[in-house]
Coordinates of C-alpha atoms in Angstrom, one line a residue:
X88 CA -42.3 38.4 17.8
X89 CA -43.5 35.6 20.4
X90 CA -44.3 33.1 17.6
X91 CA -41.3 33.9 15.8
X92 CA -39.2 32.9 18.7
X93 CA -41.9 29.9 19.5
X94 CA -41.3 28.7 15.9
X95 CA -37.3 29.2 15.9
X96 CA -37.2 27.4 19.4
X97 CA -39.5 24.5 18.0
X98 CA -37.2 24.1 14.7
X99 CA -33.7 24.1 16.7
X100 CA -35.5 21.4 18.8
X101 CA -36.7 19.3 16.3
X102 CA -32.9 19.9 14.5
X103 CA -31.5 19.0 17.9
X104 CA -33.5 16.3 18.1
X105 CA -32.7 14.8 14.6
X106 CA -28.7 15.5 15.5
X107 CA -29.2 13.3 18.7
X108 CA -31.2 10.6 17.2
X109 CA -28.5 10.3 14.3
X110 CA -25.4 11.2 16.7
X111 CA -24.1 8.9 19.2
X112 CA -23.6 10.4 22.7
X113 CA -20.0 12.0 22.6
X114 CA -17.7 10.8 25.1
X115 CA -15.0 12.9 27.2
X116 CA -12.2 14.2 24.5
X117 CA -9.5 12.3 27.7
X118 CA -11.1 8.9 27.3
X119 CA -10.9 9.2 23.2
X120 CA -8.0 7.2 22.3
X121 CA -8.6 4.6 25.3
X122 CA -12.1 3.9 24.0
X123 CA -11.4 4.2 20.0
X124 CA -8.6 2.6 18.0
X125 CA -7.1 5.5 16.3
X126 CA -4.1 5.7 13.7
X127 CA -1.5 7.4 15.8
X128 CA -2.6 9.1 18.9
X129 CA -1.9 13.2 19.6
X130 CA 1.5 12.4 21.7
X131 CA 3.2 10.9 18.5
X132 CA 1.7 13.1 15.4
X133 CA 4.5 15.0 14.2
X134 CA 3.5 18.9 14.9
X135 CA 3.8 21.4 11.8
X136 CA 5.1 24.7 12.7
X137 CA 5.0 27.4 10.1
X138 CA 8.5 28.4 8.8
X139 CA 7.3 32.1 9.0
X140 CA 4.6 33.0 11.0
X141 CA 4.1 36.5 10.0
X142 CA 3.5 35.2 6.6
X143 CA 0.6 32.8 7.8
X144 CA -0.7 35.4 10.8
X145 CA -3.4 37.1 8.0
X146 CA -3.9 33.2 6.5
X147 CA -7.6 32.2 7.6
X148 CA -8.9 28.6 7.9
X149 CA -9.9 28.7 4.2
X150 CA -6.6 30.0 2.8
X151 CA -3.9 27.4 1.9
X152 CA -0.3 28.8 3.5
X153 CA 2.2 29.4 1.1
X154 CA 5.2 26.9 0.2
X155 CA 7.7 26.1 2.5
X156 CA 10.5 23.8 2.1
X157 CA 10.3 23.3 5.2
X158 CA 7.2 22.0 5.9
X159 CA 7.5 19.9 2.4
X160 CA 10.6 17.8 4.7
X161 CA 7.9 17.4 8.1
X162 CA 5.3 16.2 5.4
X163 CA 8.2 13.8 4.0
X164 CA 7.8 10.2 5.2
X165 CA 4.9 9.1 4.5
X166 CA 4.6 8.4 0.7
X167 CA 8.5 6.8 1.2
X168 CA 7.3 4.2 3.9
X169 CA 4.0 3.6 1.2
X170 CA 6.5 3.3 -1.7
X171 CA 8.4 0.1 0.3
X172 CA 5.1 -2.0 -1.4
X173 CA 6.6 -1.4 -5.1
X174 CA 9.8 -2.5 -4.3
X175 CA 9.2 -5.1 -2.4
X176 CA 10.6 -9.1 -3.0
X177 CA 7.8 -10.1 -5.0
X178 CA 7.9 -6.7 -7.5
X179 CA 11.7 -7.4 -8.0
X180 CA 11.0 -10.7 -9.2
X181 CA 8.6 -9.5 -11.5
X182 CA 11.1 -6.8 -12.7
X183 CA 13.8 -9.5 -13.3
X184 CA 11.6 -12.1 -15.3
X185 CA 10.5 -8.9 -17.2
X186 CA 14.1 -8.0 -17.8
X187 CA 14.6 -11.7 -19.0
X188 CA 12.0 -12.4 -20.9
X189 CA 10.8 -9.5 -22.6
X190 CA 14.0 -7.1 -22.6
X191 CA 14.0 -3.4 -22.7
X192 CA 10.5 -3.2 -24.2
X193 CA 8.1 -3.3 -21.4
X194 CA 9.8 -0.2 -19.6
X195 CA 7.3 1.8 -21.0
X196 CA 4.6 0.0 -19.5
X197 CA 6.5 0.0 -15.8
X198 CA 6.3 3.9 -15.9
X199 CA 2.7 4.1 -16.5
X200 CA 1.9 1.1 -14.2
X201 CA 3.8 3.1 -11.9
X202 CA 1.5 6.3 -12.6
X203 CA -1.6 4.5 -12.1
X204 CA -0.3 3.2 -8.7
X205 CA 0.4 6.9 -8.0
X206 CA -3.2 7.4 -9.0
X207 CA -4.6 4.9 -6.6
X208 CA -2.1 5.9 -3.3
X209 CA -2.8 9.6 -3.7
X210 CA -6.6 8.9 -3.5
X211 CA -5.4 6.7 -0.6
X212 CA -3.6 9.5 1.2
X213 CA -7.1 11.9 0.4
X214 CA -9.7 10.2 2.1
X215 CA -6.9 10.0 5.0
X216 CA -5.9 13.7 5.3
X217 CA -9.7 15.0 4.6
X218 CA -11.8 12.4 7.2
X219 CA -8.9 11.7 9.8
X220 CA -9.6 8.4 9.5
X221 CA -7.9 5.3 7.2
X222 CA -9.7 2.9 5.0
X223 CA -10.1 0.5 7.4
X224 CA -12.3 2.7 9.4
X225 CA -14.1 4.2 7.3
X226 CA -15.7 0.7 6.3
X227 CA -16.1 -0.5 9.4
X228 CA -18.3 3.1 9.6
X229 CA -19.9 2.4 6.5
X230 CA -20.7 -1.3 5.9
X231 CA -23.1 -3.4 7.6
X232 CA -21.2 -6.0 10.1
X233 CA -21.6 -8.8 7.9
X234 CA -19.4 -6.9 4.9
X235 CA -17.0 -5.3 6.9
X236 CA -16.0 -8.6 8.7
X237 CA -15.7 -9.9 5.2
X238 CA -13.6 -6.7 3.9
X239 CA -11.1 -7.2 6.9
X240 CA -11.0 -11.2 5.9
X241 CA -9.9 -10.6 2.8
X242 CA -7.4 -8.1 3.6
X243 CA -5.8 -9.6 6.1
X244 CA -5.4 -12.8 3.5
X245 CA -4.1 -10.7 1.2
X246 CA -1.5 -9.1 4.2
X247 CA -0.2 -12.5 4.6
X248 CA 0.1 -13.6 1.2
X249 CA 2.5 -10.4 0.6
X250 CA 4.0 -11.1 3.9
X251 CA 5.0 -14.8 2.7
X252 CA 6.6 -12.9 0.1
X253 CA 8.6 -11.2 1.5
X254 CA 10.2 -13.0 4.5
X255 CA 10.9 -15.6 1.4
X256 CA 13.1 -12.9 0.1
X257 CA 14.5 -11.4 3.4
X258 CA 15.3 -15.3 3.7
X259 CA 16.5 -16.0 0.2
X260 CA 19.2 -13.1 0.7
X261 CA 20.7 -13.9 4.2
X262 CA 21.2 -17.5 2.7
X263 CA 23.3 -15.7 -0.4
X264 CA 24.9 -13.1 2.0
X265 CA 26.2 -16.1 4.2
X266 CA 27.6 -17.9 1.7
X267 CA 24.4 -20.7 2.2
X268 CA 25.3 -21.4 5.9
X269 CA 21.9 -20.6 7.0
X270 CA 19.1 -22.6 5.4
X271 CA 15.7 -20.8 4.3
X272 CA 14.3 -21.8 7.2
X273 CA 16.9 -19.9 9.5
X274 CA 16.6 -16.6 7.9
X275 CA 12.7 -16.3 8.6
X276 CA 13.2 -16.7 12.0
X277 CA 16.1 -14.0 11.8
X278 CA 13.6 -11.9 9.7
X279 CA 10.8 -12.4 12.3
X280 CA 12.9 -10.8 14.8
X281 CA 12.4 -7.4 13.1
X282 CA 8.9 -7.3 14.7
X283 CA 10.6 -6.3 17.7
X284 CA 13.0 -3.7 15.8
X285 CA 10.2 -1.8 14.5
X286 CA 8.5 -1.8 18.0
X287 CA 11.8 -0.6 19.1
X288 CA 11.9 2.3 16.6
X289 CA 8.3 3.0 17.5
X290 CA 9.4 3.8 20.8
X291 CA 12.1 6.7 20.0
X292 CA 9.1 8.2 17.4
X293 CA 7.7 8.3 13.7
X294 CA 10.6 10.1 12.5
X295 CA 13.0 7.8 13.4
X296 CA 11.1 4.8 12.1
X297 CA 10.7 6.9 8.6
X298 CA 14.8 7.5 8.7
X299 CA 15.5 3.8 9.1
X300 CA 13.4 2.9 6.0
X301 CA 15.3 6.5 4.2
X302 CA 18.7 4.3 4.7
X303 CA 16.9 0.9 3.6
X304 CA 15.7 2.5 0.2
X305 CA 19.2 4.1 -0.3
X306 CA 20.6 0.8 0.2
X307 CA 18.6 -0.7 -2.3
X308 CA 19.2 2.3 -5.0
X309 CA 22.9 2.0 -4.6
X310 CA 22.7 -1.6 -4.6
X311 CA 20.5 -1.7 -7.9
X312 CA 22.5 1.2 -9.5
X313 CA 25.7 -0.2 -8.8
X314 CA 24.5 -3.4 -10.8
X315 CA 23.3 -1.0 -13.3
X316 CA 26.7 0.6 -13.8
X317 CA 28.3 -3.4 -13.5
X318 CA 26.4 -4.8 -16.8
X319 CA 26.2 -0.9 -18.3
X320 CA 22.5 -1.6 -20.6
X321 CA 22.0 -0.3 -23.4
X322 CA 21.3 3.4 -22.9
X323 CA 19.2 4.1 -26.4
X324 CA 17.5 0.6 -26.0
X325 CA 16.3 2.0 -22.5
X326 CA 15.3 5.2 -23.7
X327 CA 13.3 3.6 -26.4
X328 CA 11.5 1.1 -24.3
X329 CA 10.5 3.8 -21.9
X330 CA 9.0 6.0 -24.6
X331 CA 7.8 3.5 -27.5
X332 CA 4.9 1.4 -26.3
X333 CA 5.8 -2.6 -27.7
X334 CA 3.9 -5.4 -26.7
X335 CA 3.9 -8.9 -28.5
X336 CA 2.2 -12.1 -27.5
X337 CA 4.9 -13.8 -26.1
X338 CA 5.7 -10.9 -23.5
X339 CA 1.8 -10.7 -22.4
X340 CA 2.2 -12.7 -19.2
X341 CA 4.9 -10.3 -18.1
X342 CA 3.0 -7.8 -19.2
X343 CA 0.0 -8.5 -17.0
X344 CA 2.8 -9.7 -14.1
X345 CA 4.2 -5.4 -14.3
X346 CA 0.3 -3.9 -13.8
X347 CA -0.7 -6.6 -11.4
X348 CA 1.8 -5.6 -9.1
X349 CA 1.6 -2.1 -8.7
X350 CA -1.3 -2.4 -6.6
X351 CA -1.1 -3.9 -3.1
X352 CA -4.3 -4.4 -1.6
X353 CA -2.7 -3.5 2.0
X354 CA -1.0 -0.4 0.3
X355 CA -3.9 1.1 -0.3
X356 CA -4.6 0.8 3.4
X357 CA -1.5 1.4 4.8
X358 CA -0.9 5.0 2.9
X359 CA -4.5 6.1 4.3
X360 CA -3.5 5.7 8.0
X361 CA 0.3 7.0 7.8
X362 CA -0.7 10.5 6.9
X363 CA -2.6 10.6 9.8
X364 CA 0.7 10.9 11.9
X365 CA 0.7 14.6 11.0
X366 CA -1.0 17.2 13.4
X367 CA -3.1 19.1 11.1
X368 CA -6.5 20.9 12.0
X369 CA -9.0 18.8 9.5
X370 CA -11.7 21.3 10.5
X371 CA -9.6 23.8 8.4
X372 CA -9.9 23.7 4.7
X373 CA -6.8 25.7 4.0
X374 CA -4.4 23.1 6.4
X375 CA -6.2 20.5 4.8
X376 CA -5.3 21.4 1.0
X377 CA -2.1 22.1 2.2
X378 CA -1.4 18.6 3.5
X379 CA -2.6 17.2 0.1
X380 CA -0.5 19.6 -1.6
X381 CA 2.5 18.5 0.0
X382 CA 1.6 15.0 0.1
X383 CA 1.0 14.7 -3.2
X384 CA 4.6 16.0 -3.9
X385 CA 6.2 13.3 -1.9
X386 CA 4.3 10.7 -2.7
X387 CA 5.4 11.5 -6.7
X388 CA 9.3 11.6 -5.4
X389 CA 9.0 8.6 -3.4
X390 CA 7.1 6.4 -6.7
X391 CA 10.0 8.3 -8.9
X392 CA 12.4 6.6 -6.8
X393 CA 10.8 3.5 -6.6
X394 CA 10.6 3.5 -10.3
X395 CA 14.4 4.2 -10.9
X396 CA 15.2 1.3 -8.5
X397 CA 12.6 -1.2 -10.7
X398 CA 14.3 0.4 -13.9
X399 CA 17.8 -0.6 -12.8
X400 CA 16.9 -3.8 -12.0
X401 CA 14.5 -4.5 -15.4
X402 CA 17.5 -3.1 -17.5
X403 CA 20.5 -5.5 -15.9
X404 CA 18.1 -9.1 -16.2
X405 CA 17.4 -7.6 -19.8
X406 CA 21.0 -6.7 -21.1
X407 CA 22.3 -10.0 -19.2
X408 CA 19.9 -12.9 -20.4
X409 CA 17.1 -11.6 -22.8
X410 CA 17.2 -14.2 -26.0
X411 CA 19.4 -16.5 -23.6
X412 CA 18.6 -20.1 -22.8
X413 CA 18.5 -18.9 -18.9
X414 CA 15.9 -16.5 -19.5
X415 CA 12.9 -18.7 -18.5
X416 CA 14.5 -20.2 -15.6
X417 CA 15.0 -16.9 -13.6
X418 CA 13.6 -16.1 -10.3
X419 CA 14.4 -15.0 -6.8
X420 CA 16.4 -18.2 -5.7
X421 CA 19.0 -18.3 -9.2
X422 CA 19.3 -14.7 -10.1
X423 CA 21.9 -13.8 -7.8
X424 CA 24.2 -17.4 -8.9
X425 CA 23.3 -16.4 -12.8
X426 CA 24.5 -12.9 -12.2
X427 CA 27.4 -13.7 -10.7
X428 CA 28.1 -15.8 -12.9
X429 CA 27.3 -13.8 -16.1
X430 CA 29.6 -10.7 -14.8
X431 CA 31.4 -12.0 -11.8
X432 CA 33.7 -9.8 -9.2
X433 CA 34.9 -6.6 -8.9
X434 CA 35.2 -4.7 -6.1
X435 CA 32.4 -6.3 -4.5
X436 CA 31.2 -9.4 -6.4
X437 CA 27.8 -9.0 -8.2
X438 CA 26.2 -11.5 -6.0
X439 CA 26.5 -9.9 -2.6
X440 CA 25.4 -6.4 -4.5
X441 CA 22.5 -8.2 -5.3
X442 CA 21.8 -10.2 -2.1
X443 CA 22.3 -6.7 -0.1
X444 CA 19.5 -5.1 -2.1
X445 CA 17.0 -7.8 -2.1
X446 CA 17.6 -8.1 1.7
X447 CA 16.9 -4.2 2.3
X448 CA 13.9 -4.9 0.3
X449 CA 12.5 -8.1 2.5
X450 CA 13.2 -6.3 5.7
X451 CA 11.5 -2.9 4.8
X452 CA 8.4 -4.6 3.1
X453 CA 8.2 -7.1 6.4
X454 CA 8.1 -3.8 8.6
X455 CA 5.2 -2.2 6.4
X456 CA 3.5 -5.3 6.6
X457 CA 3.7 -5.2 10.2
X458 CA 2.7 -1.6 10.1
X459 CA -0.4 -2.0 7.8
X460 CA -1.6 -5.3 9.9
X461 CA -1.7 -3.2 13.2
X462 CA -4.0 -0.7 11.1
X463 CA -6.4 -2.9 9.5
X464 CA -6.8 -5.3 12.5
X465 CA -7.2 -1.9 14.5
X466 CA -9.4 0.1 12.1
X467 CA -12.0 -3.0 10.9
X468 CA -12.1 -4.9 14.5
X469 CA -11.7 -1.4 16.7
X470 CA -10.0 -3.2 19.3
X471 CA -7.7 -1.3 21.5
X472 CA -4.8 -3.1 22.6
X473 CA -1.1 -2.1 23.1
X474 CA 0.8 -2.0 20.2
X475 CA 3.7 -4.3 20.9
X476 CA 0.8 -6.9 21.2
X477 CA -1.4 -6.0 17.9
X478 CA 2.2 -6.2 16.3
X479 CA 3.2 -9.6 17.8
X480 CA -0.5 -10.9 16.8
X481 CA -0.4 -9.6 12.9
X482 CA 3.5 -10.6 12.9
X483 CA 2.8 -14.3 14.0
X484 CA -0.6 -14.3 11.8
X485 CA 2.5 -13.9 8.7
X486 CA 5.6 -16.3 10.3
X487 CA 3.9 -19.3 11.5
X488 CA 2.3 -20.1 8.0
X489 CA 5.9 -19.0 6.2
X490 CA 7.9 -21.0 8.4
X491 CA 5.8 -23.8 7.0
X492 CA 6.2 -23.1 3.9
X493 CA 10.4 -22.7 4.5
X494 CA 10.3 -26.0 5.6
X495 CA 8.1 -27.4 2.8
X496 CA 9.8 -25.5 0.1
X497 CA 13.8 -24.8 1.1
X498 CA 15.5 -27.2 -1.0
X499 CA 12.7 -26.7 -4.6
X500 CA 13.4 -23.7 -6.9
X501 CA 10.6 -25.0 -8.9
X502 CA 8.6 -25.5 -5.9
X503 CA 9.0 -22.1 -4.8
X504 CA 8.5 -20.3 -8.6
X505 CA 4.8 -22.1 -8.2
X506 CA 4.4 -21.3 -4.8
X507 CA 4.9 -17.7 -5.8
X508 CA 2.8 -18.1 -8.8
X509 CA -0.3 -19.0 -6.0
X510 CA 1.0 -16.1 -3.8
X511 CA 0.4 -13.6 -6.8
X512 CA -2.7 -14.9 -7.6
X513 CA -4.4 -14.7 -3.8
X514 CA -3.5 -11.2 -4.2
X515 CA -4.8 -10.3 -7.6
X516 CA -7.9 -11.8 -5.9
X517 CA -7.9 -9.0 -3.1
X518 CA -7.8 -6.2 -4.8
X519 CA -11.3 -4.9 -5.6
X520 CA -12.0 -5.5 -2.0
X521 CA -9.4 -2.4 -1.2
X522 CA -10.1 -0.3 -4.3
X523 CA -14.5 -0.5 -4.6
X524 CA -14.6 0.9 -1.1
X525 CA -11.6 3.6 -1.6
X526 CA -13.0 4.8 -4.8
X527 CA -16.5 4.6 -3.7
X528 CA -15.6 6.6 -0.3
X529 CA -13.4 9.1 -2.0
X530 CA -16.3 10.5 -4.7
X531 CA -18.9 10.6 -1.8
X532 CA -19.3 14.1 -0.8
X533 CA -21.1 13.2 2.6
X534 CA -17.5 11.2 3.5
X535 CA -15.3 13.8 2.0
X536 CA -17.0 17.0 1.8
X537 CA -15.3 19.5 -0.5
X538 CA -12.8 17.3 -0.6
X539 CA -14.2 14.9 -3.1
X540 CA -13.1 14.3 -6.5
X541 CA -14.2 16.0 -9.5
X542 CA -16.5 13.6 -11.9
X543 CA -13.3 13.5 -14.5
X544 CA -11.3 12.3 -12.2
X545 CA -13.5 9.9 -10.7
X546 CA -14.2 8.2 -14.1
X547 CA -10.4 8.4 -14.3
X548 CA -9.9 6.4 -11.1
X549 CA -12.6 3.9 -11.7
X550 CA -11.0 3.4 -15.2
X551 CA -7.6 2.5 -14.0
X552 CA -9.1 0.3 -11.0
X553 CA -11.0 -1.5 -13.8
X554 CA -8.1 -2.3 -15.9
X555 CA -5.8 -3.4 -13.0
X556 CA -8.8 -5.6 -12.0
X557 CA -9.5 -6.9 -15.6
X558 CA -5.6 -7.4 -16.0
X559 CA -5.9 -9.4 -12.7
X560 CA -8.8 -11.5 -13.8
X561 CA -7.3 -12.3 -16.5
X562 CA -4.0 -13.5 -14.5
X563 CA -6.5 -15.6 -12.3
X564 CA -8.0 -17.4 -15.8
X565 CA -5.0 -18.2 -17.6
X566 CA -3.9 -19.6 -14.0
X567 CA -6.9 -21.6 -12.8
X568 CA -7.4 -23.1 -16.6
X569 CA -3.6 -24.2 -16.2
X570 CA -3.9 -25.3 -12.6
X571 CA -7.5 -26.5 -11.4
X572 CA -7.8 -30.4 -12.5
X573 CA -10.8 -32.2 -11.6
X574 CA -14.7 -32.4 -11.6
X575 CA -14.6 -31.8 -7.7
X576 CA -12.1 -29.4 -7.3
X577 CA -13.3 -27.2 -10.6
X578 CA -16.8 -27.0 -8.6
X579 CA -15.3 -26.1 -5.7
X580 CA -13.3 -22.7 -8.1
X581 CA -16.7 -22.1 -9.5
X582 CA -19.0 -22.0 -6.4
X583 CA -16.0 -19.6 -5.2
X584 CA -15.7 -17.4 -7.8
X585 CA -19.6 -17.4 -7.7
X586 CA -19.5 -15.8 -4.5
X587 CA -16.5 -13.8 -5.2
X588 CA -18.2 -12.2 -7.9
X589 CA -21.4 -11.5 -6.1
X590 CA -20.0 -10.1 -3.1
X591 CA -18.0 -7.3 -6.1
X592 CA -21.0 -6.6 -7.4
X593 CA -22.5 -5.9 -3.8
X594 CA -19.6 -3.4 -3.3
X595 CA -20.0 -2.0 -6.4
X596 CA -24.0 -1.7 -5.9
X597 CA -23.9 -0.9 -2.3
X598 CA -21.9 2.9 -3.6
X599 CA -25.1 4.7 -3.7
X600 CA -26.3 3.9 -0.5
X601 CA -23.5 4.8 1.6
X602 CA -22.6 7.9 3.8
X603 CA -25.9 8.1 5.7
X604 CA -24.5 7.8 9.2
X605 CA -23.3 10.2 12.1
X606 CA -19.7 10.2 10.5
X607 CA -21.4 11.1 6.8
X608 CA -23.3 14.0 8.7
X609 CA -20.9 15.5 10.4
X610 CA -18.6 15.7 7.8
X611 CA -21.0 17.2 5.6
X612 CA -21.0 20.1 8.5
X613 CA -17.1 20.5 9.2
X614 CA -16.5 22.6 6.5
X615 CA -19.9 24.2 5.5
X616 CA -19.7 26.7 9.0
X617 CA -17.4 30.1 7.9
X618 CA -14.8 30.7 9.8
X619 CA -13.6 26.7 9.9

């Protein structure tokens, strides 16, 4: 009996011993949030009360809840805010020169580009809901210093490359909307100013902030309809280039241009941390499946939306200039002049229609950008700081280099079609650096614990992440053997793309030997103890 207990004593201290050596010293549960950046802290998650409690009072921790509409609308919010990034000024462009150049028979590829961005943002929201913690986090957790520094590098380049994009477009419609009063340059310092109308909303609470972007994707949908009912497209044409795959060599650019931009590298980071702004017990398997459950059913309304508005858009640029002599000249600047003047008035003259929905698009992709800056700064760095200031720091990180570029570019079309051509492109270059550590976190049972995906869907996920990334590398070749000129500046691509390549292959490499730290270990325990 006495060496029994001797022996049982000498193993819990020798567990104890490895948990404290691997485990750093917990701090008060009050000094938390002050000491750790966190997504959103306990006073502004939105709570989730049960629509009937005597149905859930016999529900254990393992047992997901039954349906509720009710919840489903306190889950909503989320997956809307995360599908302003597929709508935003530089997708709609894309959807237009689609429209114009290849007609109604890339549709088909839209819908499943759409579904693969689906793909990606739902794994997004998993490793958020399951770890309470976003992507940005979890590598600074997992990564040696050196990588992680690089990680948040690249994703902040890659938040202001979208950024320039869109103030350009928030810009681009408040010169149509005034009738060209106020030059390019004018409208990004108007558009600047919604920094401080998203750290107003802030204020008054998550769901406020997620009903102001509601009204600025209704705005767009009735803008983009309304157009759609104005030029009235070809209804079996539509149909057909949704469901019959077509692709010819002369639509292959657009066709790369529709899968490259479904996936935003600060998406994928953005959707990870907004889910975290429910209050949800993630020591509780049951609430936990439930949040994905209902997640993942917003997320698929929000993309369906999303892909309506792109559909309305594609169809009107394809049943007003495909074959025409305009069709190679269209891009954000000229659409709305060659609209209105392929269909004219109305009640409301085409023009305005489309100004008002490329304006609700700038403004609501500037906000998420703002949004997903505070997160990766905040996540990667772990340096807590007020809001209003981590917003005014990412938000000026964005204007100062796009007022230049206003100023450089306001009175070139051309100049601005290339510009955006070199915007798309820093992008593309981004995006393994979001994906590699998402998918590599998400399969990793010591991160997720019985939360990780299944081996089919893993080969899934690393299937579609390879395409978008081989559809981007191939967007990056055809542009640097058009662009780069030079014996100096072509070593300068290759030494790049050198270490571009090898730091990949790191990522890629570096998968196996992740989740050995505290976080790893105690998320292996959160949901092995019953009664969790």
């Amino acid at each position: 009996m006495d060496s029994s207990e001797t022996r049982e004593e000498e193993s819990g201290s020798k567990d104890s011993n490895e948990t404290n050596r691997l485990l750093p010293i917990p701090s008060p549960p009050s000094s938390t949030e002050d000491d750790e950046e966190v997504a959103f802290d306990s006073r502004e998650k939105i709570l989730i009360v049960d629509a009937d409690s005597a149905s859930t009072l016999n529900v254990d921790g393992d047992q997901v809840p039954p349906f509720s509409w009710k919840k489903l609308w306190l889950f909503t919010g989320p997956g809307f805010l995360m599908s302003i990034a597929f709508l935003d000024p530089g997708n709609l462009e894309g959807d237009l020169q689609s429209g114009a150049i290849a007609g109604y028979s890339l549709l088909w590829l839209l819908m499943w580009a759409t579904l693969m961005g689906l793909l990606i943002q739902l794994l997004s929201a998993r490793v958020g809901v399951a770890t309470g913690r976003h992507l940005a986090e979890l590598c600074r957790e997992e990564y040696p210093n050196w990588a992680r520094f690089v990680l948040w590098f690249m994703a902040e380049v890659a938040l202001i490359g979208a950024d320039i994009q869109e103030v350009i477009g928030s810009a681009i419609a408040i010169q149509i909307l005034s009738h060209g009063v106020l030059p390019l340059w004018a409208g990004v310092i108007i558009t600047a100013l919604d920094c401080f109308i998203f750290l107003f909303l802030e204020n008054y609470g998550v769901r406020k902030l997620e009903a102001v972007f509601a009204v600025l994707i209704a705005t767009m949908a009735l803008s983009f309809a309304w157009m759609f009912g104005d030029t009235q497209p070809s209804g079996k044409e539509l149909l057909v280039g949704v469901l019959v795959p077509r692709l010819s060599s002369k639509t292959i650019r657009q066709a790369v241009g529709v899968v490259g931009c479904v996936i935003m590298p600060h998406n994928v980071f953005l959707h990870s941390a907004l889910v975290q702004s429910r209050n949800i017990d993630p020591k509780k398997k049951g609430r936990v499946q439930e949040a994905l459950n209902y997640y993942s059913i917003e997320s698929s309304v929000a993309l369906l939306v999303s892909f309506m508005i792109n559909l309305f858009l594609t169809t009107v640029f394809a049943k007003g200039f495909y074959g025409t002599k305009q069709a190679n000249s269209i891009g954000l600047v000229n659409a709305g002049q060659y609209l209105q003047e392929k269909y004219g008035g109305g009640y409301l003259p085409i023009l305005y229609i489309w100004g008002i929905g490329l304006l609700a698009a700038g403004q609501s992709s500037t906000i998420t950008g703002t949004y997903a800056g505070q997160f990766i700064m905040g996540g990667f760095l772990n340096l807590p700081m007020k809001k209003w200031l981590r917003a005014l720091i990412t938000r000026s990180c964005a204007i100062v280099p796009t007022m230049i570029v206003a100023l450089i570019f306001n009175t070139s079309e051309a100049s601005l079609d290339i510009l955006n051509e070199w915007l798309n492109v820093l992008q593309s270059i981004q995006i393994p650096f979001a994906l590699i550590p998402l998918l590599t976190l998400v399969s990793k049972e010591q991160v997720m614990g019985v939360f990780r995906i299944g081996p089919v869907l893993e080969r899934l996920a690393w299937t579609v992440a390879a395409l978008v990334m081989v559809i981007n590398g191939y967007l990056l070749l055809d542009f640097f053997v058009s662009e780069v000129k030079g014996l100096l500046f072509g070593f300068l691509v290759f030494t790049g793309t050198a270490a571009y390549v090898a730091f990949i292959i790191y990522l890629i490499t570096r998968g196996s030997d992740l989740s050995s730290n505290c976080f790893s270990l105690e998320m292996s325990k959160r949901y092995s103890n019953p009664g969790n």
